[in-house]
mmCIF file of C-alpha atoms in Angstrom:
data_model
loop_
_atom_site.group_PDB
_atom_site.id
_atom_site.type_symbol
_atom_site.label_atom_id
_atom_site.label_comp_id
_atom_site.label_asym_id
_atom_site.label_seq_id
_atom_site.Cartn_x
_atom_site.Cartn_y
_atom_site.Cartn_z
ATOM 1 C CA UNK C 198 -7.673 -6.078 24.314
ATOM 2 C CA UNK C 199 -11.370 -6.027 23.535
ATOM 3 C CA UNK C 200 -13.002 -5.036 20.281
ATOM 4 C CA UNK C 201 -15.375 -2.988 22.423
ATOM 5 C CA UNK C 202 -12.392 -0.660 22.916
ATOM 6 C CA UNK C 203 -12.542 -0.181 19.127
ATOM 7 C CA UNK C 204 -9.156 -1.885 18.706
ATOM 8 C CA UNK C 205 -8.358 -5.538 18.189
ATOM 9 C CA UNK C 206 -4.749 -6.578 17.781
ATOM 10 C CA UNK C 207 -2.922 -9.625 16.509
ATOM 11 C CA UNK C 208 0.843 -10.068 16.268
ATOM 12 C CA UNK C 209 1.060 -7.918 13.141
ATOM 13 C CA UNK C 210 -2.315 -6.268 12.677
ATOM 14 C CA UNK C 211 -4.896 -4.027 14.285
ATOM 15 C CA UNK C 212 -8.615 -4.147 13.485
ATOM 16 C CA UNK C 213 -9.976 -0.667 14.148
ATOM 17 C CA UNK C 214 -12.553 1.868 13.014
ATOM 18 C CA UNK C 215 -11.900 3.468 9.657
ATOM 19 C CA UNK C 216 -10.316 6.909 10.006
ATOM 20 C CA UNK C 217 -10.126 9.990 7.756
ATOM 21 C CA UNK C 218 -6.406 9.255 7.253
ATOM 22 C CA UNK C 219 -7.457 6.012 5.462
ATOM 23 C CA UNK C 220 -9.097 7.888 2.588
ATOM 24 C CA UNK C 221 -6.345 7.714 -0.044
ATOM 25 C CA UNK C 222 -5.267 4.151 0.720
ATOM 26 C CA UNK C 223 -8.827 2.856 0.777
ATOM 27 C CA UNK C 224 -9.748 4.659 -2.423
ATOM 28 C CA UNK C 225 -6.634 3.276 -4.147
ATOM 29 C CA UNK C 226 -7.416 -0.380 -3.482
ATOM 30 C CA UNK C 227 -11.227 -0.202 -3.467
ATOM 31 C CA UNK C 228 -11.287 1.470 -6.894
ATOM 32 C CA UNK C 229 -8.820 -1.022 -8.394
ATOM 33 C CA UNK C 230 -10.778 -3.006 -11.048
ATOM 34 C CA UNK C 231 -9.223 -6.304 -9.945
ATOM 35 C CA UNK C 232 -10.230 -5.683 -6.315
ATOM 36 C CA UNK C 233 -13.727 -4.326 -6.867
ATOM 37 C CA UNK C 234 -14.686 -6.955 -9.447
ATOM 38 C CA UNK C 235 -16.279 -9.095 -6.729
ATOM 39 C CA UNK C 236 -17.122 -6.293 -4.286
ATOM 40 C CA UNK C 237 -20.326 -4.340 -3.840
ATOM 41 C CA UNK C 238 -18.494 -1.150 -2.880
ATOM 42 C CA UNK C 239 -16.462 0.127 -5.831
ATOM 43 C CA UNK C 240 -16.169 3.870 -5.359
ATOM 44 C CA UNK C 241 -15.813 6.155 -8.344
ATOM 45 C CA UNK C 242 -14.529 9.155 -6.354
ATOM 46 C CA UNK C 243 -12.597 9.940 -3.189
ATOM 47 C CA UNK C 244 -15.710 11.710 -1.942
ATOM 48 C CA UNK C 245 -17.615 8.391 -1.950
ATOM 49 C CA UNK C 246 -14.908 6.815 0.200
ATOM 50 C CA UNK C 247 -14.827 9.833 2.502
ATOM 51 C CA UNK C 248 -18.596 9.630 3.020
ATOM 52 C CA UNK C 249 -18.331 5.887 3.658
ATOM 53 C CA UNK C 250 -15.498 6.320 6.186
ATOM 54 C CA UNK C 251 -17.474 8.993 8.035
ATOM 55 C CA UNK C 252 -20.531 6.706 8.138
ATOM 56 C CA UNK C 253 -18.419 3.975 9.763
ATOM 57 C CA UNK C 254 -16.370 6.165 12.118
ATOM 58 C CA UNK C 255 -18.047 4.834 15.253
ATOM 59 C CA UNK C 256 -18.155 1.192 14.099
ATOM 60 C CA UNK C 257 -17.462 -1.275 16.875
ATOM 61 C CA UNK C 258 -17.885 -4.983 17.280
ATOM 62 C CA UNK C 259 -20.291 -5.165 20.145
ATOM 63 C CA UNK C 260 -22.909 -7.609 18.965
ATOM 64 C CA UNK C 261 -25.374 -4.917 17.920
ATOM 65 C CA UNK C 262 -27.202 -5.904 14.739
ATOM 66 C CA UNK C 263 -26.140 -4.632 11.334
ATOM 67 C CA UNK C 264 -22.983 -4.204 9.265
ATOM 68 C CA UNK C 265 -19.737 -2.722 10.577
ATOM 69 C CA UNK C 266 -16.782 -1.934 8.328
ATOM 70 C CA UNK C 267 -13.415 -1.769 10.056
ATOM 71 C CA UNK C 268 -9.920 -0.959 8.907
ATOM 72 C CA UNK C 269 -7.085 -3.480 9.013
ATOM 73 C CA UNK C 270 -3.877 -1.696 9.930
ATOM 74 C CA UNK C 271 -0.369 -3.100 9.948
ATOM 75 C CA UNK C 272 0.844 -2.390 13.485
ATOM 76 C CA UNK C 273 4.505 -1.869 12.599
ATOM 77 C CA UNK C 274 3.980 0.646 9.791
ATOM 78 C CA UNK C 275 0.568 2.067 10.708
ATOM 79 C CA UNK C 276 -0.541 1.547 7.094
ATOM 80 C CA UNK C 277 -4.066 0.510 6.135
ATOM 81 C CA UNK C 278 -3.711 -2.904 4.487
ATOM 82 C CA UNK C 279 -7.409 -3.543 3.944
ATOM 83 C CA UNK C 280 -10.825 -3.573 5.533
ATOM 84 C CA UNK C 281 -13.226 -6.100 6.965
ATOM 85 C CA UNK C 282 -17.003 -5.963 7.071
ATOM 86 C CA UNK C 283 -18.897 -7.787 9.790
ATOM 87 C CA UNK C 284 -22.671 -8.230 10.075
ATOM 88 C CA UNK C 285 -24.475 -9.450 13.188
ATOM 89 C CA UNK C 286 -27.928 -10.872 13.701
ATOM 90 C CA UNK C 287 -28.178 -10.883 17.490
ATOM 91 C CA UNK C 288 -31.528 -12.678 17.590
ATOM 92 C CA UNK C 289 -30.204 -15.617 15.563
ATOM 93 C CA UNK C 290 -26.668 -15.464 17.020
ATOM 94 C CA UNK C 291 -25.165 -15.382 13.542
ATOM 95 C CA UNK C 292 -22.514 -13.295 11.813
ATOM 96 C CA UNK C 293 -21.327 -12.756 8.264
ATOM 97 C CA UNK C 294 -18.059 -11.250 7.123
ATOM 98 C CA UNK C 295 -16.278 -9.981 4.064
ATOM 99 C CA UNK C 296 -12.665 -8.933 3.719
ATOM 100 C CA UNK C 297 -10.587 -6.889 1.306
ATOM 101 C CA UNK C 298 -6.799 -6.763 1.352
ATOM 102 C CA UNK C 299 -5.010 -4.188 -0.811
ATOM 103 C CA UNK C 300 -3.075 -5.863 -3.658
ATOM 104 C CA UNK C 301 0.296 -4.633 -2.376
ATOM 105 C CA UNK C 302 -0.326 -6.454 0.925
ATOM 106 C CA UNK C 303 -1.782 -9.692 -0.436
ATOM 107 C CA UNK C 304 0.184 -12.898 0.010
ATOM 108 C CA UNK C 305 1.381 -12.058 3.535
ATOM 109 C CA UNK C 306 -1.191 -14.095 5.455
ATOM 110 C CA UNK C 307 -2.906 -10.950 6.744
ATOM 111 C CA UNK C 308 -6.432 -12.157 5.917
ATOM 112 C CA UNK C 309 -5.952 -15.476 7.711
ATOM 113 C CA UNK C 310 -4.378 -13.768 10.729
ATOM 114 C CA UNK C 311 -7.080 -11.156 11.247
ATOM 115 C CA UNK C 312 -9.969 -13.513 10.474
ATOM 116 C CA UNK C 313 -8.735 -16.183 12.887
ATOM 117 C CA UNK C 314 -8.658 -13.518 15.591
ATOM 118 C CA UNK C 315 -12.088 -12.261 14.534
ATOM 119 C CA UNK C 316 -13.565 -15.778 14.635
ATOM 120 C CA UNK C 317 -12.117 -16.305 18.091
ATOM 121 C CA UNK C 318 -13.722 -13.081 19.282
ATOM 122 C CA UNK C 319 -17.176 -13.624 17.794
ATOM 123 C CA UNK C 320 -17.369 -17.227 18.995
ATOM 124 C CA UNK C 321 -15.913 -16.769 22.490
ATOM 125 C CA UNK C 322 -16.880 -13.200 23.422
ATOM 126 C CA UNK C 323 -20.068 -12.547 21.458
ATOM 127 C CA UNK C 324 -21.246 -16.169 21.699
ATOM 128 C CA UNK C 325 -22.146 -16.281 18.003
ATOM 129 C CA UNK C 326 -23.446 -19.706 16.944
ATOM 130 C CA UNK C 327 -22.538 -19.490 13.233
ATOM 131 C CA UNK C 328 -20.386 -17.311 10.996
ATOM 132 C CA UNK C 329 -20.657 -17.310 7.224
ATOM 133 C CA UNK C 330 -19.299 -15.736 4.066
ATOM 134 C CA UNK C 331 -20.663 -15.385 0.541
ATOM 135 C CA UNK C 332 -18.110 -15.789 -2.263
ATOM 136 C CA UNK C 333 -18.243 -15.557 -6.046
ATOM 137 C CA UNK C 334 -16.585 -18.835 -7.108
ATOM 138 C CA UNK C 335 -14.611 -16.998 -9.794
ATOM 139 C CA UNK C 336 -12.772 -15.289 -6.918
ATOM 140 C CA UNK C 337 -10.262 -18.113 -6.501
ATOM 141 C CA UNK C 338 -8.171 -16.427 -3.768
ATOM 142 C CA UNK C 339 -11.291 -15.952 -1.602
ATOM 143 C CA UNK C 340 -12.375 -19.538 -2.178
ATOM 144 C CA UNK C 341 -8.902 -20.660 -1.071
ATOM 145 C CA UNK C 342 -9.047 -18.348 1.973
ATOM 146 C CA UNK C 343 -12.316 -19.888 3.180
ATOM 147 C CA UNK C 344 -10.748 -23.340 2.970
ATOM 148 C CA UNK C 345 -7.605 -22.184 4.818
ATOM 149 C CA UNK C 346 -9.841 -20.874 7.609
ATOM 150 C CA UNK C 347 -11.399 -24.314 7.936
ATOM 151 C CA UNK C 348 -14.824 -23.169 6.806
ATOM 152 C CA UNK C 349 -17.268 -25.627 5.304
ATOM 153 C CA UNK C 350 -18.795 -25.020 1.867
ATOM 154 C CA UNK C 351 -22.524 -25.293 2.484
ATOM 155 C CA UNK C 352 -23.988 -24.305 -0.850
ATOM 156 C CA UNK C 353 -23.245 -23.313 -4.407
ATOM 157 C CA UNK C 354 -26.186 -21.343 -5.761
ATOM 158 C CA UNK C 355 -26.081 -21.142 -9.570
ATOM 159 C CA UNK C 356 -26.746 -17.732 -11.103
ATOM 160 C CA UNK C 357 -28.590 -16.680 -7.968
ATOM 161 C CA UNK C 358 -27.467 -13.037 -7.779
ATOM 162 C CA UNK C 359 -27.869 -10.195 -10.244
ATOM 163 C CA UNK C 360 -24.577 -8.405 -9.649
ATOM 164 C CA UNK C 361 -22.931 -5.757 -11.806
ATOM 165 C CA UNK C 362 -25.217 -6.422 -14.758
ATOM 166 C CA UNK C 363 -24.849 -10.198 -14.851
ATOM 167 C CA UNK C 364 -26.151 -13.310 -13.136
ATOM 168 C CA UNK C 365 -23.459 -14.728 -10.851
ATOM 169 C CA UNK C 366 -23.044 -17.816 -8.717
ATOM 170 C CA UNK C 367 -22.890 -17.520 -4.932
ATOM 171 C CA UNK C 368 -20.964 -19.974 -2.766
ATOM 172 C CA UNK C 369 -21.782 -20.001 0.948
ATOM 173 C CA UNK C 370 -19.125 -20.987 3.473
ATOM 174 C CA UNK C 371 -19.826 -21.307 7.190
ATOM 175 C CA UNK C 372 -18.469 -22.443 10.517
ATOM 176 C CA UNK C 373 -20.282 -23.265 13.747
ATOM 177 C CA UNK C 374 -19.019 -22.322 17.196
ATOM 178 C CA UNK C 375 -18.377 -25.939 18.197
ATOM 179 C CA UNK C 376 -16.381 -26.472 14.993
ATOM 180 C CA UNK C 377 -14.228 -23.468 15.896
ATOM 181 C CA UNK C 378 -13.646 -24.657 19.461
ATOM 182 C CA UNK C 379 -12.673 -28.075 18.098
ATOM 183 C CA UNK C 380 -10.203 -26.476 15.691
ATOM 184 C CA UNK C 381 -8.210 -24.650 18.376
#
């Protein structure tokens, strides 16, 4: 199944556009202080999440430039387990991603499963040359996730971002298409 059909499936998960039914689940995990500590989107109200979901309703992974935010749904239960943001720069053939898994669903390998499928799609279907992620090094689970995915740490920028009223470090992880094809 193609992401251009607005649905991407793995054995246990579905990557799909965010839907109005996701409002309460997304607000619950995105407003959790432990989750939003390292995230740029930390909604204060359900209305903020509703507006965000509506703005992303038509999001698809089709190689068109810009950010797309998609829901990660557990196929068996139909529950939203998290969301994944993907950014494309078509001219440079590059992509960036970010992922959030709700605390109640963490530790099940969902992030690795959906991101491996995403990498396969962007490298083989969209012909992306490089995919990257930006991680606050204090976010140990995300640092571990990047390593599990086989990504290479390219940089550790010290106090390079003013984020939530403090200077924070930024670690850049990346993978090239030929590294992905060699991994499979």
